[in-house]
Amino acid sequence: MELWFTENQTKDLRLSCRITRTLHREKTEFQDLAVVDTVEYGRMLVLDGAVQTTVRDEFVYHEMIAHVPMLAHPAPEKVLVIGGGDGGTVREVLKHPGVREVTLVEIDRRVMEVSRDLLPETSSGLGDPRVNIRIEDGIKYVKEARRAYDVIIVDSSDPVGPAVGLFSYDFYSAVADALEEDGIFVAQTESPFLNQSLIRQVYADISRAFPIAKLYLAPVPTYPSGLWSFTAGSRVYDPAEPRDPGGGRSARLETRYYTPDVHRAAFMLPAFVGELLRS
Ligand code: SPD
């Protein structure tokens, strides 16, 4: 008998992966949580039916959401990650030796607990002494922080359920206040093929909250359409430029996707995406 997991990516589009087993399934306080073993992409974390991360392609997403802001800032020491309870973004942030403290704010304790049990490669940084884990609402947390972080990364799920408020001008403006004057913010901002009106709105809102707003792209095969966007906001540094004189910082990073050239190239947008941001 064949077993398949199917994500309804839109009402007219599905991604199906053959699975060998379901390791975990529960209804948490916030969402439906599952972990399955797929044949093509390895172990997969699924929230409310949507793929969050797979062992085989997670490096692209986590390296690009973490190293772009971390390298665009000249010396990040204090980092806040909102969402990302699987730990993949924290693992990448910790690769920067100058980091003194990473605060991870995850609303759903079970995402973190299950990831620690079943996704050991992804969650490997969560026990690091520099990591401070808070199980609470990221929106509330950010509203109470002032000039506290060099980098803020929003590694959220899609804008449904608990993540809706993370895609709003009010939230981006609170993020701007929570950052140091020269801090950098990045959020995952969905698919340029399938979520065009959302991307337009998010880009407009981030541009209102920050003098510099830039969108960049990376391929994530298991996310809807396979092409994913991230949007960065900043008051001082250009997020598209790695601040790495002599190449020392990036040379020390162990990465499989990120390089300083990939960093710059990710901001070179295809015509239809550039058009989307101008419309
Ligand atoms: N369509 C799913 C998008 C999920 C983006 N965030 C995933 C979290 C991985 N750390």
Short mmCIF file of C-alpha atoms and ligand atoms in Angstrom, two decimals:
data_model
loop_
_atom_site.label_atom_id
_atom_site.label_comp_id
_atom_site.label_asym_id
_atom_site.label_seq_id
_atom_site.Cartn_x
_atom_site.Cartn_y
_atom_site.Cartn_z
CA MET A 1 0.00 0.00 0.00
CA GLU A 2 1.31 3.48 -0.84
CA LEU A 3 1.04 6.31 1.69
CA TRP A 4 0.95 9.94 0.54
CA PHE A 5 0.99 13.34 2.25
CA THR A 6 -0.71 16.08 0.25
CA GLU A 7 -0.54 19.82 0.90
CA ASN A 8 -3.35 21.84 -0.69
CA GLN A 9 -1.11 24.74 -1.66
CA THR A 10 -4.03 26.67 -3.14
CA LYS A 11 -7.57 25.49 -3.79
CA ASP A 12 -6.37 24.44 -7.27
CA LEU A 13 -2.84 23.23 -6.61
CA ARG A 14 -1.45 20.36 -4.55
CA LEU A 15 1.97 18.98 -3.62
CA SER A 16 2.06 15.26 -2.85
CA CYS A 17 4.98 13.35 -1.35
CA ARG A 18 5.12 9.62 -0.83
CA ILE A 19 5.70 8.92 2.84
CA THR A 20 7.01 5.87 4.61
CA ARG A 21 5.50 6.67 8.00
CA THR A 22 3.82 9.22 10.21
CA LEU A 23 5.95 9.75 13.29
CA HIS A 24 3.75 12.22 15.10
CA ARG A 25 0.33 13.87 14.84
CA GLU A 26 -1.47 16.06 17.36
CA LYS A 27 -3.77 19.05 17.72
CA THR A 28 -1.83 21.55 19.80
CA GLU A 29 -3.45 24.56 21.43
CA PHE A 30 -2.77 26.48 18.20
CA GLN A 31 -2.61 24.11 15.24
CA ASP A 32 -2.46 20.65 13.76
CA LEU A 33 1.14 19.39 14.00
CA ALA A 34 2.56 16.41 12.13
CA VAL A 35 5.95 14.90 11.37
CA VAL A 36 6.23 12.43 8.50
CA ASP A 37 9.08 10.66 6.72
CA THR A 38 8.95 11.38 2.99
CA VAL A 39 10.84 9.45 0.34
CA GLU A 40 12.17 12.44 -1.66
CA TYR A 41 12.72 15.12 1.00
CA GLY A 42 13.35 13.14 4.16
CA ARG A 43 11.68 14.04 7.44
CA MET A 44 9.08 16.79 7.16
CA LEU A 45 7.38 19.05 9.70
CA VAL A 46 3.81 20.00 8.76
CA LEU A 47 1.61 22.62 10.47
CA ASP A 48 -2.07 22.90 9.59
CA GLY A 49 -1.41 20.84 6.47
CA ALA A 50 1.41 23.13 5.20
CA VAL A 51 5.02 21.97 4.85
CA GLN A 52 7.25 23.96 7.23
CA THR A 53 10.56 22.28 6.79
CA THR A 54 12.13 19.13 5.38
CA VAL A 55 15.52 17.69 6.20
CA ARG A 56 16.60 17.75 2.57
CA ASP A 57 15.78 21.32 1.50
CA GLU A 58 15.66 23.28 4.78
CA PHE A 59 19.23 24.53 4.41
CA VAL A 60 18.29 26.91 1.60
CA TYR A 61 15.50 28.62 3.55
CA HIS A 62 17.27 28.74 6.92
CA GLU A 63 20.60 29.93 5.52
CA MET A 64 18.93 32.65 3.47
CA ILE A 65 16.63 33.94 6.20
CA ALA A 66 19.53 34.03 8.69
CA HIS A 67 22.80 34.86 6.91
CA VAL A 68 21.47 37.67 4.71
CA PRO A 69 20.59 39.96 7.67
CA MET A 70 23.47 38.65 9.79
CA LEU A 71 26.06 39.49 7.10
CA ALA A 72 24.36 42.74 6.09
CA HIS A 73 24.93 43.93 9.67
CA PRO A 74 28.60 44.61 10.46
CA ALA A 75 28.64 43.00 13.93
CA PRO A 76 25.36 41.49 15.17
CA GLU A 77 25.43 40.46 18.82
CA LYS A 78 21.78 40.37 19.91
CA VAL A 79 19.32 38.55 17.68
CA LEU A 80 15.58 37.94 18.00
CA VAL A 81 13.86 35.13 16.08
CA ILE A 82 10.06 35.16 16.04
CA GLY A 83 8.49 31.79 15.16
CA GLY A 84 10.96 29.22 13.88
CA GLY A 85 10.32 26.78 16.73
CA ASP A 86 11.93 24.00 14.68
CA GLY A 87 15.26 25.73 15.44
CA GLY A 88 16.69 25.89 11.91
CA THR A 89 17.07 29.68 11.89
CA VAL A 90 18.61 29.71 15.38
CA ARG A 91 21.11 27.04 14.28
CA GLU A 92 22.27 29.30 11.41
CA VAL A 93 22.40 32.48 13.54
CA LEU A 94 24.63 30.68 16.05
CA LYS A 95 27.23 30.06 13.33
CA HIS A 96 28.23 33.73 13.71
CA PRO A 97 30.89 33.82 16.43
CA GLY A 98 30.09 37.42 17.47
CA VAL A 99 26.55 36.48 18.58
CA ARG A 100 26.12 36.85 22.34
CA GLU A 101 22.40 36.16 22.69
CA VAL A 102 19.60 34.74 20.55
CA THR A 103 16.05 35.06 21.81
CA LEU A 104 13.57 32.67 20.20
CA VAL A 105 9.93 33.58 20.67
CA GLU A 106 7.66 30.73 19.63
CA ILE A 107 3.96 30.75 20.40
CA ASP A 108 3.50 26.97 20.25
CA ARG A 109 5.62 25.06 22.77
CA ARG A 110 4.80 21.76 21.06
CA VAL A 111 6.46 22.79 17.77
CA MET A 112 9.73 23.17 19.64
CA GLU A 113 9.35 20.05 21.77
CA VAL A 114 8.44 17.82 18.84
CA SER A 115 11.24 19.31 16.70
CA ARG A 116 13.76 18.61 19.46
CA ASP A 117 12.61 14.98 19.55
CA LEU A 118 12.17 14.27 15.86
CA LEU A 119 14.23 16.85 13.93
CA PRO A 120 17.58 16.72 15.74
CA GLU A 121 19.63 18.18 12.85
CA THR A 122 17.34 21.18 12.49
CA SER A 123 16.83 21.86 16.20
CA SER A 124 20.47 21.28 17.18
CA GLY A 125 21.07 24.87 18.36
CA LEU A 126 18.12 25.09 20.75
CA GLY A 127 20.13 23.85 23.74
CA ASP A 128 22.99 26.32 23.19
CA PRO A 129 23.63 28.50 26.28
CA ARG A 130 23.36 31.67 24.16
CA VAL A 131 19.73 30.80 23.31
CA ASN A 132 16.93 32.21 25.42
CA ILE A 133 13.61 30.51 24.61
CA ARG A 134 10.31 32.29 25.29
CA ILE A 135 7.02 30.56 24.72
CA GLU A 136 4.74 33.48 24.02
CA ASP A 137 3.12 35.65 21.40
CA GLY A 138 5.82 37.28 19.25
CA ILE A 139 3.65 40.31 18.52
CA LYS A 140 3.23 41.10 22.20
CA TYR A 141 6.92 40.43 22.86
CA VAL A 142 8.08 42.80 20.12
CA LYS A 143 5.74 45.58 21.27
CA GLU A 144 7.45 45.57 24.66
CA ALA A 145 11.05 45.68 23.33
CA ARG A 146 12.88 48.99 22.63
CA ARG A 147 16.18 49.38 20.76
CA ALA A 148 17.14 45.91 21.98
CA TYR A 149 18.25 43.88 18.93
CA ASP A 150 20.76 44.12 16.08
CA VAL A 151 18.82 41.65 13.92
CA ILE A 152 15.19 40.53 14.06
CA ILE A 153 14.10 37.56 11.93
CA VAL A 154 10.46 36.58 11.48
CA ASP A 155 10.43 32.90 10.57
CA SER A 156 6.68 32.49 10.58
CA SER A 157 4.23 30.06 9.07
CA ASP A 158 1.81 31.27 6.39
CA PRO A 159 -0.48 34.22 7.20
CA VAL A 160 -3.32 32.10 8.59
CA GLY A 161 -4.05 31.12 12.19
CA PRO A 162 -1.48 32.24 14.77
CA ALA A 163 0.75 34.01 12.19
CA VAL A 164 -1.78 36.47 10.72
CA GLY A 165 -0.70 39.44 12.88
CA LEU A 166 2.94 38.99 11.83
CA PHE A 167 2.01 40.30 8.38
CA SER A 168 0.83 43.81 9.30
CA TYR A 169 2.12 47.39 9.35
CA ASP A 170 1.56 47.66 13.12
CA PHE A 171 3.84 44.70 13.70
CA TYR A 172 6.57 45.96 11.33
CA SER A 173 6.50 49.34 13.01
CA ALA A 174 6.90 47.66 16.44
CA VAL A 175 9.82 45.65 14.99
CA ALA A 176 11.46 48.91 13.85
CA ASP A 177 11.21 50.23 17.45
CA ALA A 178 12.59 46.97 18.88
CA LEU A 179 15.71 47.22 16.70
CA GLU A 180 18.82 49.23 17.45
CA GLU A 181 19.10 52.31 15.21
CA ASP A 182 21.27 50.36 12.75
CA GLY A 183 19.40 47.05 13.13
CA ILE A 184 18.13 44.86 10.30
CA PHE A 185 14.84 43.02 9.98
CA VAL A 186 13.92 40.11 7.70
CA ALA A 187 10.64 38.21 7.34
CA GLN A 188 9.63 35.30 5.17
CA THR A 189 7.07 36.72 2.74
CA GLU A 190 5.64 33.83 0.71
CA SER A 191 5.56 32.95 -3.00
CA PRO A 192 5.90 35.55 -5.78
CA PHE A 193 3.83 33.28 -8.03
CA LEU A 194 0.98 32.48 -5.67
CA ASN A 195 0.82 35.30 -3.11
CA GLN A 196 1.23 38.44 -5.20
CA SER A 197 -1.23 40.71 -3.43
CA LEU A 198 0.20 39.71 -0.04
CA ILE A 199 3.75 40.46 -1.21
CA ARG A 200 2.68 43.84 -2.60
CA GLN A 201 0.99 44.74 0.70
CA VAL A 202 3.84 43.48 2.89
CA TYR A 203 6.42 45.34 0.79
CA ALA A 204 4.39 48.56 1.03
CA ASP A 205 4.01 48.12 4.81
CA ILE A 206 7.71 47.35 5.38
CA SER A 207 8.62 50.36 3.19
CA ARG A 208 6.45 52.54 5.45
CA ALA A 209 8.11 51.20 8.59
CA PHE A 210 11.73 51.38 7.32
CA PRO A 211 13.55 53.83 5.02
CA ILE A 212 15.18 50.88 3.22
CA ALA A 213 13.02 47.89 2.18
CA LYS A 214 14.25 45.19 -0.17
CA LEU A 215 12.87 41.84 -1.28
CA TYR A 216 15.03 38.85 -2.14
CA LEU A 217 14.39 35.34 -3.42
CA ALA A 218 15.55 31.77 -2.94
CA PRO A 219 14.32 28.40 -4.22
CA VAL A 220 12.58 26.17 -1.69
CA PRO A 221 11.33 23.10 -3.58
CA THR A 222 8.75 22.02 -1.00
CA TYR A 223 7.11 25.45 -0.58
CA PRO A 224 4.25 26.47 -2.89
CA SER A 225 5.60 27.25 -6.40
CA GLY A 226 9.18 26.44 -5.31
CA LEU A 227 10.28 30.10 -5.38
CA TRP A 228 10.21 31.93 -2.04
CA SER A 229 10.51 35.56 -1.02
CA PHE A 230 11.94 37.32 2.00
CA THR A 231 11.64 41.05 2.72
CA ALA A 232 14.24 43.02 4.64
CA GLY A 233 13.88 46.40 6.35
CA SER A 234 16.63 48.66 7.65
CA ARG A 235 17.38 52.29 8.55
CA VAL A 236 21.12 52.31 7.89
CA TYR A 237 22.67 49.34 6.10
CA ASP A 238 21.73 48.09 2.65
CA PRO A 239 20.46 44.51 3.25
CA ALA A 240 21.67 43.51 -0.23
CA GLU A 241 25.34 44.10 0.62
CA PRO A 242 27.31 41.67 2.80
CA ARG A 243 29.51 43.65 5.22
CA ASP A 244 32.46 41.37 5.09
CA PRO A 245 35.64 43.22 4.24
CA GLY A 246 38.29 40.70 3.19
CA GLY A 247 35.68 37.92 3.18
CA GLY A 248 36.69 36.67 6.65
CA ARG A 249 33.21 36.42 8.19
CA SER A 250 31.61 34.45 5.37
CA ALA A 251 34.67 32.24 4.85
CA ARG A 252 34.25 30.96 8.42
CA LEU A 253 30.59 30.04 7.92
CA GLU A 254 29.81 26.46 7.00
CA THR A 255 26.98 26.77 4.48
CA ARG A 256 25.57 24.75 1.60
CA TYR A 257 23.59 27.49 -0.16
CA TYR A 258 24.65 30.91 1.14
CA THR A 259 27.70 32.63 -0.29
CA PRO A 260 28.34 36.39 -0.51
CA ASP A 261 27.69 36.18 -4.29
CA VAL A 262 24.40 34.35 -3.70
CA HIS A 263 23.53 37.05 -1.14
CA ARG A 264 23.91 39.85 -3.70
CA ALA A 265 22.33 37.81 -6.50
CA ALA A 266 19.23 37.02 -4.43
CA PHE A 267 18.30 40.72 -4.58
CA MET A 268 18.49 40.80 -8.40
CA LEU A 269 14.82 40.39 -9.10
CA PRO A 270 13.20 38.86 -12.17
CA ALA A 271 11.19 41.45 -14.14
CA PHE A 272 7.78 40.17 -12.97
CA VAL A 273 8.77 40.43 -9.29
CA GLY A 274 10.22 43.94 -9.73
CA GLU A 275 6.99 44.90 -11.50
CA LEU A 276 4.95 43.48 -8.63
CA LEU A 277 6.71 45.78 -6.16
CA ARG A 278 6.20 48.85 -8.34
CA SER A 279 2.48 48.24 -8.94
N1 SPD B 1 4.30 27.61 3.22
C1 SPD B 1 5.09 27.43 4.40
C2 SPD B 1 5.97 28.57 4.72
C3 SPD B 1 6.68 28.35 6.01
C4 SPD B 1 7.76 29.30 6.28
N2 SPD B 1 8.35 29.12 7.58
C5 SPD B 1 8.75 27.84 7.94
C6 SPD B 1 9.49 27.73 9.23
C7 SPD B 1 10.75 26.98 9.09
N3 SPD B 1 11.66 27.25 10.12
#
